CSV table of C-alpha atoms and ligand atoms in Angstrom, one decimal:
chain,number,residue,atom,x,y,z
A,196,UNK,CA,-11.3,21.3,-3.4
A,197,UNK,CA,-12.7,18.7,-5.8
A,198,UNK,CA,-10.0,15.4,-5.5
A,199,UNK,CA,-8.4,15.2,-9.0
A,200,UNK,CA,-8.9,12.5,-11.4
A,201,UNK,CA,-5.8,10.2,-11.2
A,202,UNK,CA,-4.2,7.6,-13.2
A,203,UNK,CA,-1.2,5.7,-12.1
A,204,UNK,CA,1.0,2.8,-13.7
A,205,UNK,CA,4.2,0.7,-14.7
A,206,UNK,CA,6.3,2.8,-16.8
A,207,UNK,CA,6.5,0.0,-19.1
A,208,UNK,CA,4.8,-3.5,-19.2
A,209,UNK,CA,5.7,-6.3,-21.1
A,210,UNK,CA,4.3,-10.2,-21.5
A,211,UNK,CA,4.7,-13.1,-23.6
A,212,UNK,CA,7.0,-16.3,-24.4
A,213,UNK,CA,10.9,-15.6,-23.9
A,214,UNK,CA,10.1,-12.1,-22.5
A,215,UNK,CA,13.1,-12.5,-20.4
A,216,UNK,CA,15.3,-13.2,-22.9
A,217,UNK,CA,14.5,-9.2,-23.7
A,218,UNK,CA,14.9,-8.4,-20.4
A,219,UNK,CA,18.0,-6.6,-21.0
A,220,UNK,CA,17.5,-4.8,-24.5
A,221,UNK,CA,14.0,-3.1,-22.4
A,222,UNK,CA,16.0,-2.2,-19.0
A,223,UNK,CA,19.1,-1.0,-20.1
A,224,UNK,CA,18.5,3.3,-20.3
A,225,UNK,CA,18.0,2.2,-16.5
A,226,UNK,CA,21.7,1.9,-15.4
A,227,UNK,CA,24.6,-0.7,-16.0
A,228,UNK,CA,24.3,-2.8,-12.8
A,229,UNK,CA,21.7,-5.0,-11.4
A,230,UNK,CA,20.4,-6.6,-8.0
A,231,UNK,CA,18.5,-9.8,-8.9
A,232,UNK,CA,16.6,-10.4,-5.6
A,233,UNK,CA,15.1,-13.9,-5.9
A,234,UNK,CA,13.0,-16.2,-4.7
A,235,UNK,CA,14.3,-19.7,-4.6
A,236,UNK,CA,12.3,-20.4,-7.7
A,237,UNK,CA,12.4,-17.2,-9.5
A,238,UNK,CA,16.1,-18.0,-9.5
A,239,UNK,CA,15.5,-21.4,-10.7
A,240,UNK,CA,13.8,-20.5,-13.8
A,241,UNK,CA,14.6,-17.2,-14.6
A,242,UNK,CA,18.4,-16.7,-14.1
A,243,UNK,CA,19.7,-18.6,-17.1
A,244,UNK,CA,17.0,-16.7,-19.4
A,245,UNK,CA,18.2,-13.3,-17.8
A,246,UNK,CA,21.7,-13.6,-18.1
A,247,UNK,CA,21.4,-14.9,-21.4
A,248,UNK,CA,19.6,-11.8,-22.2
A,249,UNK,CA,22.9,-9.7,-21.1
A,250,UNK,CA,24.8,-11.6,-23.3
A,251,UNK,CA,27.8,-9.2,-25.2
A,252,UNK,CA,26.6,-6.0,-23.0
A,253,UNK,CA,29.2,-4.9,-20.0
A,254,UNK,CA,26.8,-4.6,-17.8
A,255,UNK,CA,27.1,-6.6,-14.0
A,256,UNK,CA,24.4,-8.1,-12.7
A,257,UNK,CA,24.4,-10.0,-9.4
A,258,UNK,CA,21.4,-13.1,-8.1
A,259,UNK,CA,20.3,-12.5,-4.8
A,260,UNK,CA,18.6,-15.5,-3.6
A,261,UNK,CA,15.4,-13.8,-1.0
A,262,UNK,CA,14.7,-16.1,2.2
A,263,UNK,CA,11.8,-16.0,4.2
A,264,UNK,CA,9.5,-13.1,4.2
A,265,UNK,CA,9.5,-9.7,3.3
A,266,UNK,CA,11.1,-8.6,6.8
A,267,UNK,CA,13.2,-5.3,7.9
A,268,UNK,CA,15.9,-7.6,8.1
A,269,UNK,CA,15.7,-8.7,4.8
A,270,UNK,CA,15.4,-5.2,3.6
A,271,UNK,CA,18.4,-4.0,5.3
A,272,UNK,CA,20.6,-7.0,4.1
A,273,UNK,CA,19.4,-6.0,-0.1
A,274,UNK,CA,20.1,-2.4,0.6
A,275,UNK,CA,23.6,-3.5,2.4
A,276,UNK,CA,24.7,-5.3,-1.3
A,277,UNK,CA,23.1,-2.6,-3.2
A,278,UNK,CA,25.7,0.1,-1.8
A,279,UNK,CA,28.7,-2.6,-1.3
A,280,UNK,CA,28.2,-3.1,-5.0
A,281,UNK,CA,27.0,0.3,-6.3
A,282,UNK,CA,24.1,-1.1,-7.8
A,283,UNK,CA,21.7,1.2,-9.8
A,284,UNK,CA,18.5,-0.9,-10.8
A,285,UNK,CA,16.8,-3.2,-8.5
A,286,UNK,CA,14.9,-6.2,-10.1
A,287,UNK,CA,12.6,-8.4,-7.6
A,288,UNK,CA,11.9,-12.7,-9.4
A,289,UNK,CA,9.2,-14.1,-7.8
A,290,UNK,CA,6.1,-14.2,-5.9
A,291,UNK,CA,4.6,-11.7,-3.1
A,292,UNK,CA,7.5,-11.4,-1.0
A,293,UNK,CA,10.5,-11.4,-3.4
A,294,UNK,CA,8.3,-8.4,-5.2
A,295,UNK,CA,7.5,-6.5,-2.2
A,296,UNK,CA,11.4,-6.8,-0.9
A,297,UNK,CA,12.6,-5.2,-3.8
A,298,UNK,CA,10.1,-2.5,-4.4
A,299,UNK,CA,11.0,-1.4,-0.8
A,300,UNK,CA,14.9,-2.2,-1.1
A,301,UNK,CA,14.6,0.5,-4.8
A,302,UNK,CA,12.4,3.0,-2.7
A,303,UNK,CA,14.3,3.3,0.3
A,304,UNK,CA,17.6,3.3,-1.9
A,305,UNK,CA,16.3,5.9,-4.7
A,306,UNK,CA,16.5,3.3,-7.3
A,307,UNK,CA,14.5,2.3,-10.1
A,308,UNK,CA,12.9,-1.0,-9.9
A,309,UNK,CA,12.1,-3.5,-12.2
A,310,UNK,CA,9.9,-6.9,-11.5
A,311,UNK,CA,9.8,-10.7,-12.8
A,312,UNK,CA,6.5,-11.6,-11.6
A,313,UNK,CA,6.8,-15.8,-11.7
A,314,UNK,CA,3.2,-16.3,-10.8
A,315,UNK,CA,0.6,-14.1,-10.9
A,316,UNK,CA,-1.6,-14.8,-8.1
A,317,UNK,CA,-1.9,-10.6,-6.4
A,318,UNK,CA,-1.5,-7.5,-8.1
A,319,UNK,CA,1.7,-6.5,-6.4
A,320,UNK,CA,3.8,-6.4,-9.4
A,321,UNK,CA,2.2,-3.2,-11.2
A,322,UNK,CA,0.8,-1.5,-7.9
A,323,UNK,CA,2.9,1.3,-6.4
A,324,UNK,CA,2.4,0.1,-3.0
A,325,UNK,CA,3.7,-2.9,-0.7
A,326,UNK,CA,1.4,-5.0,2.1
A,327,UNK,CA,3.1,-5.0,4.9
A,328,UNK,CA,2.3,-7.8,7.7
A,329,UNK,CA,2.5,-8.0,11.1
A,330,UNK,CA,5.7,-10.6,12.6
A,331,UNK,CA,1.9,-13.3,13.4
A,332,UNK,CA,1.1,-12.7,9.7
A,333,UNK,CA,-2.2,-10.9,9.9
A,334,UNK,CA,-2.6,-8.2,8.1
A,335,UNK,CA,-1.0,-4.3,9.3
A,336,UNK,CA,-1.0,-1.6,6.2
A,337,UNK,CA,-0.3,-0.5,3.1
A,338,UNK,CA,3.1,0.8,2.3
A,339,UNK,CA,2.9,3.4,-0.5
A,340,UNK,CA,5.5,4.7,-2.9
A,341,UNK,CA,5.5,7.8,-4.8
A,342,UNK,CA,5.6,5.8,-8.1
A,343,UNK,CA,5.0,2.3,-9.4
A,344,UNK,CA,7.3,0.1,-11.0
A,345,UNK,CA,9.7,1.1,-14.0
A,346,UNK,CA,9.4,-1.8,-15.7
A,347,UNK,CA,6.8,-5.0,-15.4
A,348,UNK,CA,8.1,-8.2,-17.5
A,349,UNK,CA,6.1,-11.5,-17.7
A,350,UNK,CA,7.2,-14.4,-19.2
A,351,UNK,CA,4.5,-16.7,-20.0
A,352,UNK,CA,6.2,-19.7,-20.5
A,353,UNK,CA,7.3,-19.5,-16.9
A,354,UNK,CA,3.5,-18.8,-15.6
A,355,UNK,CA,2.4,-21.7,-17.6
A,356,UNK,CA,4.6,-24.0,-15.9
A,357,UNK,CA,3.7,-22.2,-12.5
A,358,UNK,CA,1.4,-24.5,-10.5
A,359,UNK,CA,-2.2,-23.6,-11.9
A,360,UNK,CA,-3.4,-22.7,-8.0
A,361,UNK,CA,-1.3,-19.4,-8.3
A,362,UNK,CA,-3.0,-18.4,-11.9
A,363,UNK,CA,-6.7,-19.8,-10.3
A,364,UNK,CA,-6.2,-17.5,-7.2
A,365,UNK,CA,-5.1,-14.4,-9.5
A,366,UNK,CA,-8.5,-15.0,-11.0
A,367,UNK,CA,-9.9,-14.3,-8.0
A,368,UNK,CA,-7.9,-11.5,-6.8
A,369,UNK,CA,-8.9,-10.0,-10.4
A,370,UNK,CA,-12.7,-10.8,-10.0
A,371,UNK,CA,-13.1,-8.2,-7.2
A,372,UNK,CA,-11.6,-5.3,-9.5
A,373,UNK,CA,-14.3,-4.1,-11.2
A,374,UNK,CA,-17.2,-4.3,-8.6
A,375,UNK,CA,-14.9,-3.0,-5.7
A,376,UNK,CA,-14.0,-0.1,-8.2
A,377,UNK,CA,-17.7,0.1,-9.1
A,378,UNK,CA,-18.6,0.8,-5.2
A,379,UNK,CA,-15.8,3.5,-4.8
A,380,UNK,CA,-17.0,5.1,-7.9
A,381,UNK,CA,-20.9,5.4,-6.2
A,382,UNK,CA,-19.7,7.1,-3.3
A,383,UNK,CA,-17.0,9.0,-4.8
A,384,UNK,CA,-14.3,7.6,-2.6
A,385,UNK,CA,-10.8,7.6,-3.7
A,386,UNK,CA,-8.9,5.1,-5.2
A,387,UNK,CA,-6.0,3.1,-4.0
A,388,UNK,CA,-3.6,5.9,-4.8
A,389,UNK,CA,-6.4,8.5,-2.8
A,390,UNK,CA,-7.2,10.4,-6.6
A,391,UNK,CA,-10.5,10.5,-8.1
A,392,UNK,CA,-11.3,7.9,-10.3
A,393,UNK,CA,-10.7,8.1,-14.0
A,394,UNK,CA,-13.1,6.7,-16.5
A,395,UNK,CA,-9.7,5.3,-17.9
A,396,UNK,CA,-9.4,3.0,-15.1
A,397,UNK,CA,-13.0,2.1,-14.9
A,398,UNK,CA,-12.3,0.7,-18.4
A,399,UNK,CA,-9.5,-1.1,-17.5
A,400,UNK,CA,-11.5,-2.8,-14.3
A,401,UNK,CA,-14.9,-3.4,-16.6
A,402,UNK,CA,-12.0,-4.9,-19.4
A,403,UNK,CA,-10.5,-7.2,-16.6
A,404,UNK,CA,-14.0,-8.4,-15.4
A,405,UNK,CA,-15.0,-9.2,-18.8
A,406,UNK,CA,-11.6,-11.0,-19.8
A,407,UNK,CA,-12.2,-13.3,-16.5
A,408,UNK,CA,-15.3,-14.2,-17.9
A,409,UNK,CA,-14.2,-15.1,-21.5
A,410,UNK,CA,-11.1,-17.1,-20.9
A,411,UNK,CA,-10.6,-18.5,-17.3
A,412,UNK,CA,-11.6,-21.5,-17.9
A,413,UNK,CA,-9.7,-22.0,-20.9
A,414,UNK,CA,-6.4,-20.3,-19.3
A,415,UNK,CA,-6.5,-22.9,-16.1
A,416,UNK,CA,-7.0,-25.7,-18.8
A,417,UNK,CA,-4.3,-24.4,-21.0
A,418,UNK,CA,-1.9,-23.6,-17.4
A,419,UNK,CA,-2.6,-27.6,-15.9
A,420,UNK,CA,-1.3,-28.8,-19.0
A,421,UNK,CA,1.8,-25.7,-19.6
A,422,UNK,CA,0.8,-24.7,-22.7
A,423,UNK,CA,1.1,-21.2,-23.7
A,424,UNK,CA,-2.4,-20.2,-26.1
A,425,UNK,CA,-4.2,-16.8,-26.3
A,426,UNK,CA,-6.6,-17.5,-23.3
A,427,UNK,CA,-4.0,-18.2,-20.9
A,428,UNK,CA,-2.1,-14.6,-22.0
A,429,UNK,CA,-5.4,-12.8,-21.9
A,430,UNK,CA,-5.8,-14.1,-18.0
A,431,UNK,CA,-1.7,-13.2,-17.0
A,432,UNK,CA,-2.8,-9.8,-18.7
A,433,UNK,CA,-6.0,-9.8,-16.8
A,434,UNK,CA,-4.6,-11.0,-13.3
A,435,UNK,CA,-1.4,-9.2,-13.4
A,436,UNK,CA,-2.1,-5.4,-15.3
A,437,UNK,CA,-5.5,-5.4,-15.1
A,438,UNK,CA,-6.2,-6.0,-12.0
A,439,UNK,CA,-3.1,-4.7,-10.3
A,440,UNK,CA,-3.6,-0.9,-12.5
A,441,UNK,CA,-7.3,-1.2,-12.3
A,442,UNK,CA,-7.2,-1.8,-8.3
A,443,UNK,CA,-4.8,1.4,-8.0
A,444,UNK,CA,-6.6,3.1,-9.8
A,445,UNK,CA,-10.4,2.1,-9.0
A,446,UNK,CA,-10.1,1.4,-5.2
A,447,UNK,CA,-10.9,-1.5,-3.3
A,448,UNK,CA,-14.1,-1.8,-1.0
A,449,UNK,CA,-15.8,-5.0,0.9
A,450,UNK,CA,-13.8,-7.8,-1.2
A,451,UNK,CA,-10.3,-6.8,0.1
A,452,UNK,CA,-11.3,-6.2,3.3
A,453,UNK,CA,-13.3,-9.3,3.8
A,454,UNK,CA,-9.2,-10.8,2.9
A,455,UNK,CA,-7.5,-8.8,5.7
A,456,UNK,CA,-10.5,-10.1,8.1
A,457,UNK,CA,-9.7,-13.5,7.7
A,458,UNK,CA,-6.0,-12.9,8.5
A,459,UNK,CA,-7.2,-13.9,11.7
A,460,UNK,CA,-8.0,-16.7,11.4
A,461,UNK,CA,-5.8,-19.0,12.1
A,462,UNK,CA,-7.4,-22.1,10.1
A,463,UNK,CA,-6.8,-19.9,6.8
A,464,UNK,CA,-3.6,-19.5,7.0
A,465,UNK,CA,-3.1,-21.6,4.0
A,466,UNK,CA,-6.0,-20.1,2.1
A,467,UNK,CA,-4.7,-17.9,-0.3
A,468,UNK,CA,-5.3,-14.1,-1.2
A,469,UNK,CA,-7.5,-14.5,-4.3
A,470,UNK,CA,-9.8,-17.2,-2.7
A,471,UNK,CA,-10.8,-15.1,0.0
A,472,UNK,CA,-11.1,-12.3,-2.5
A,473,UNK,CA,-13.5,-14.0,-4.5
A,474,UNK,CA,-15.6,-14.9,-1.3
A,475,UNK,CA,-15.6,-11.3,-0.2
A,476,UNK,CA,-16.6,-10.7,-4.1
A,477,UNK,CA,-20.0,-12.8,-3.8
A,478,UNK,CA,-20.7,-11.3,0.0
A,479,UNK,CA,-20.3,-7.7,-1.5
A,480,UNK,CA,-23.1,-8.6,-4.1
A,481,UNK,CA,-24.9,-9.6,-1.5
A,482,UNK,CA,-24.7,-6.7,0.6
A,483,UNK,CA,-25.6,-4.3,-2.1
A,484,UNK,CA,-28.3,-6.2,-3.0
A,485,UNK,CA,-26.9,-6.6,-6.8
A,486,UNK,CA,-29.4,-8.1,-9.2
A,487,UNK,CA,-29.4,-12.4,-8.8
A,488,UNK,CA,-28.2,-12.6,-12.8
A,489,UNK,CA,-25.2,-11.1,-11.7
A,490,UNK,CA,-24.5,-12.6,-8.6
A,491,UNK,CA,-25.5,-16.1,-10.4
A,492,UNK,CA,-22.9,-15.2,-13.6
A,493,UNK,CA,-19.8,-14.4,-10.5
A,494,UNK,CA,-20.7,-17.4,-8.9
A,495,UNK,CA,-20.8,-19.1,-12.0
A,496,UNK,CA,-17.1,-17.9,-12.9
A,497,UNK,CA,-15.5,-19.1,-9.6
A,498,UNK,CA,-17.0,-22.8,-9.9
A,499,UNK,CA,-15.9,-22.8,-13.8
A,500,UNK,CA,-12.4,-22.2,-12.4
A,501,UNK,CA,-12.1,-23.7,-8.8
A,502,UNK,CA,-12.5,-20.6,-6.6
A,503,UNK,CA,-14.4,-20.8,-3.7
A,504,UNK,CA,-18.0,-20.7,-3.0
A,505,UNK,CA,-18.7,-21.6,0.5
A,506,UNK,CA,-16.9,-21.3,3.9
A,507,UNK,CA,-16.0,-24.7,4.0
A,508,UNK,CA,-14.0,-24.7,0.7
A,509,UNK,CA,-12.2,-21.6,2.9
A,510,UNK,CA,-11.5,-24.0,6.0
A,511,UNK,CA,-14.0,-22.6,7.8
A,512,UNK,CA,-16.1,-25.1,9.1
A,513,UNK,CA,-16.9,-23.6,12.8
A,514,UNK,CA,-19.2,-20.7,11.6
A,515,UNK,CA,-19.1,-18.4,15.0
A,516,UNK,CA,-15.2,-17.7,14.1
A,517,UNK,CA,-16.4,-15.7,11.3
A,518,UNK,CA,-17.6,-13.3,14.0
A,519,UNK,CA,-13.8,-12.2,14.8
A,520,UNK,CA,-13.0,-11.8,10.6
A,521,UNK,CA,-16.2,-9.5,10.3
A,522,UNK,CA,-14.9,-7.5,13.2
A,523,UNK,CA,-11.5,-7.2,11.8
A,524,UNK,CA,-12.8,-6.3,8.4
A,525,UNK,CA,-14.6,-3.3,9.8
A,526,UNK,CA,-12.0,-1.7,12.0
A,527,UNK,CA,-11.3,1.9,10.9
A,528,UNK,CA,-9.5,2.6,7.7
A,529,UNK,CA,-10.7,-0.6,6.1
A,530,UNK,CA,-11.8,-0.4,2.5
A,531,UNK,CA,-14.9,-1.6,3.7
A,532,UNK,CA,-15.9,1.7,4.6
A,533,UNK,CA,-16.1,2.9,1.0
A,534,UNK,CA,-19.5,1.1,0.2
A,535,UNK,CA,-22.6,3.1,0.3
A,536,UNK,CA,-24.6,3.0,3.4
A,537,UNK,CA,-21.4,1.9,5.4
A,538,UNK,CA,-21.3,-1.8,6.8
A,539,UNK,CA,-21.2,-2.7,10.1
A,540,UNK,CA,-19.6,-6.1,11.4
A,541,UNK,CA,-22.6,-7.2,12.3
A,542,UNK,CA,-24.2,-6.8,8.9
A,543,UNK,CA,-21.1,-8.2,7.2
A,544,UNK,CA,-21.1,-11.2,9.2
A,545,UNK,CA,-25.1,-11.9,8.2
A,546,UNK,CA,-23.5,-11.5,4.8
A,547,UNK,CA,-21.1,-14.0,4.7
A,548,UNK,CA,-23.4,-16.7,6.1
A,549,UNK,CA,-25.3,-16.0,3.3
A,550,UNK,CA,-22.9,-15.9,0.8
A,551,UNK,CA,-22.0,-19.5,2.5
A,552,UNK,CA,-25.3,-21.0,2.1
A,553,UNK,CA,-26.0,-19.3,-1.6
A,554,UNK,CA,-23.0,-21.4,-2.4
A,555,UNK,CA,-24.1,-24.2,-0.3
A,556,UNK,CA,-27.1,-23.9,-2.5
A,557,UNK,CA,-24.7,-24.2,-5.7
A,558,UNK,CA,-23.7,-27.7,-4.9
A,559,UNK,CA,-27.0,-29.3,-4.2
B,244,ZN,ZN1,-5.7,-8.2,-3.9
């Protein structure tokens, strides 16, 4: 049987200045009592908003400030003070972890969940599926639920004042949308959600690519200097809906995997996500031989911005280690394998030393 088109997203998704102070009045056909999991910073600058926002309502709501990673532990401990305190809507404030804790804490509960991106650096707040990582931090699976998130609020004075690395590496997680959904699409693979995909979310990828291009540079201007203007919304729209529908959607291919091979390595640690997305971006150009105006116009983008071109500006510096990330980029089940012709390690790794010295190139 044919796989079925399928199209996948937030119930609801909202964005701009003082969203929070809404949060309420857009949540509240979800129940009467809420579990705030926060990060320490999400707490910081998002509970006075938010409980201004519940201001005359009966509702309770309870701040749950995350630590650490998005553990078991952790898990149990939110789903321990969501039955103690009969809670019926899980919220997650924060980055990666506090987003991913909740989203499993709702799931495993049978909750609705709502999230507070406070940067947007990944798609994780719209997708319908977690990352989960092994206890040394490299990379072990996907975690999938059987819908994504009720609600998705943004509040873009809080990105603004985020540090601009978070929005700069969203760019980058976003740049590998549309041509990771493009290589799924020419080998009919399935998307992130295994449907067929939609020429909805094609749109919605090609959209996303195009926005990168007409207002990154203006939105990490505007975010280094916390000023809210209509390129810096178009990029938190880009980076966080976007990209995070358009992955699910569209599928991811060589980009994302090249991301899970260098989990490990150990000298990346610091490196973030959309860095080494935008790497694995140029190198799958590369490897499908895309036409030089387009990989010229990508690389282009990631210098106007500040992500990455070369291996170095990845802390790689001893090339031969980027052996073991080509290996680990190609085990089974990798997205890798959705590209046309397949890829073996050994080709990838040719393709990343050129990618290196293309953007080498760029600086001379
Ligand atoms: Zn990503």
């Amino acid at each position: 049987m044919a796989v079925l088109k399928l199209l996948r997203a937030p119930s609801k998704y909202l964005q701009g200045k003082g969203a929070l102070l809404h949060f309420y009045e857009e949540t509240k056909e979800l129940g009467s009592s809420f579990l705030f999991i926060c990060s320490n910073s999400g707490y910081k600058n998002c509970s006075e908003k938010l409980t201004e926002s519940f201001k005359g309502s009966n509702c309770e709501f309870y701040f749950e400030v995350f630590k650490g990673i998005s553990s078991t532990g952790e898990i149990e401990r939110m789903r321990k003070i969501v039955q103690d305190r009969k809670i019926q809507v899980v919220v997650g404030v924060g980055g990666g972890s506090a987003i991913d804790t909740a989203k499993a804490t709702a799931y495993y509960e049978k909750l609705p969940v709502v999230i507070i991106p406070t940067v947007v650096a990944t798609d994780a707040p719209c997708t319908g599926l977690s990352v989960i990582y092994k206890d040394d931090s490299t990379f072990d699976s996907y975690l999938f639920y059987p819908k994504n998130p009720e609600a998705v609020i943004v509040d873009s004075e809080i990105i603004a004042h985020a540090p601009v690395k978070f929005l700069i590496a969203g760019m980058g997680d976003a740049l590998g949308t549309y041509f990771e959904a493009r290589a799924c699409v020419r080998t009919d693979s399935p998307s992130l959600e295994n449907g067929g995909i939609a020429l909805s979310a094609m749109a919605l990828c090609e959209l996303c690519y195009k926005t990168l291009l007409k207002n990154g540079y203006q939105a990490k201007l505007a975010c280094e200097n916390h000023l809210v203007t209509p390129a810096l919304e178009a990029i938190i729209e880009a980076n966080t809906y976007l990209s995070g529908v358009g992955a699910d959607n569209g599928g991811l291919a060589t980009a994302h995997s090249v991301y899970n091979g260098f989990t490990a390595l150990s000298e990346c640690e610091e490196v973030m996500h959309g860095s080494v997305v935008a790497f694995g971006t140029i190198t799958q150009l590369l490897l499908e031989d895309a036409p030089k105006e387009e990989i010229k116009e990508v690389m282009d983008f990631c210098h106007s911005v500040g992500l990455p071109v070369t291996l170095k500006e990845l802390s790689v510096t001893d090339v031969s280690r980027v052996k073991i990330a080509a290996e680990k980029a190609c085990i089974p089940g990798e997205t890798i394998h959705n590209m046309a012709g397949d890829v073996t390690p050994d080709q990838l790794y040719d393709a990343l030393l050129a990618a290196d010295l293309l953007g080498q190139d760029y600086f001379k």
